[in-house]
Coordinates of C-alpha atoms in Angstrom, one line a residue:
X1 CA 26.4 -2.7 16.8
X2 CA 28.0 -2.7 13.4
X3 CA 24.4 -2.4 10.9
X4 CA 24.5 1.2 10.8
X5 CA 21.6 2.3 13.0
X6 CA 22.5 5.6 15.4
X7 CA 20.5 6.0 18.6
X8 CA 22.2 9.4 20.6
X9 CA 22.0 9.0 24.2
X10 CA 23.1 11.5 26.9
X11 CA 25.0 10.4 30.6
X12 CA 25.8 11.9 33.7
X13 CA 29.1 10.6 34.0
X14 CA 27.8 10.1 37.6
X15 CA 28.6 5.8 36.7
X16 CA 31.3 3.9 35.9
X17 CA 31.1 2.9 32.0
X18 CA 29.3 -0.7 32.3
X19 CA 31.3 -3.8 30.8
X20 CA 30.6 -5.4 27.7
X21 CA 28.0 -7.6 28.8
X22 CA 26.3 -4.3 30.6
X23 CA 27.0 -2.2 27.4
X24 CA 25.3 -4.8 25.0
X25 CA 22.6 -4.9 27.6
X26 CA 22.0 -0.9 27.3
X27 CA 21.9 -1.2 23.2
X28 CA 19.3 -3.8 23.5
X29 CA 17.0 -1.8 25.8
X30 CA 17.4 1.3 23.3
X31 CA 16.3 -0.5 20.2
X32 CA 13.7 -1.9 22.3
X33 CA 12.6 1.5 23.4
X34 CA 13.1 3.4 19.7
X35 CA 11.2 0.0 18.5
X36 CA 8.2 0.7 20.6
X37 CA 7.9 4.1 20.2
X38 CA 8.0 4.2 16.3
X39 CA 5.0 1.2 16.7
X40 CA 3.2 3.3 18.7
X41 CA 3.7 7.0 16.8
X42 CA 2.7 4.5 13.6
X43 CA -0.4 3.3 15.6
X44 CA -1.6 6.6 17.0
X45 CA -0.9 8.6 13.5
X46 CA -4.1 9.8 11.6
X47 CA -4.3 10.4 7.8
X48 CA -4.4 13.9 6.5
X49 CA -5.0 15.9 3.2
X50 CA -2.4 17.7 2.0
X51 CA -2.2 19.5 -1.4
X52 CA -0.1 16.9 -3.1
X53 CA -2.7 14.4 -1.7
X54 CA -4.4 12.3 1.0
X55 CA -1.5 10.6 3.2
X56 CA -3.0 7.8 4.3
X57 CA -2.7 6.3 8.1
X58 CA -1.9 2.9 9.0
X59 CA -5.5 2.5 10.6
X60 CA -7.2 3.8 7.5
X61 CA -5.2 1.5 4.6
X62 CA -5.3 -1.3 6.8
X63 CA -8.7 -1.2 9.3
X64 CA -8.4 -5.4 9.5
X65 CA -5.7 -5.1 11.5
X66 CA -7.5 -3.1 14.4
X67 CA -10.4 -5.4 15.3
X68 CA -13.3 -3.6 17.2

C-alpha cells in the first residue's frame, strides 16, 4: 500500500466500506488483475516498423520462450 503504485477503481456506494482485512483483500485482487493483463497485452503484442525503427515484440526477440 505504501510503494507508490496507483490502481483507480470506481464503487457504487451500494456496500459498506469492507474492513482491513476485506480492503487488503480487494488491493491484492487488483494487482493480480493489472498483473495479468499487462502479461497478457505483453504476450499478445506484435512488433511493428515505425520510422524511428523496428519495435520489436516480446515473441519476436525472444521465440524460445513460446515453444510450438
Amino acid at each position: 500500500m505504501v510503494d507508490g503504485d496507483t490502481v483507480f477503481t470506481l464503487a457504487t456506494g451500494d456496500r459498506a466500506a469492507p474492513d482491513f482485512a476485506g480492503f487488503h483483500g480487494l488491493l491484492t485482487a487488483a494487482g493480480t488483475c493489472v498483473t495479468r493483463a499487462v502479461v497478457h497485452a505483453v504476450l499478445s503484442a506484435t512488433s511493428v516498423d515505425t520510422s524511428a525503427g523496428r519495435l520489436r515484440s516480446y515473441r519476436e526477440a525472444f521465440p524460445s520462450a513460446f515453444p510450438t
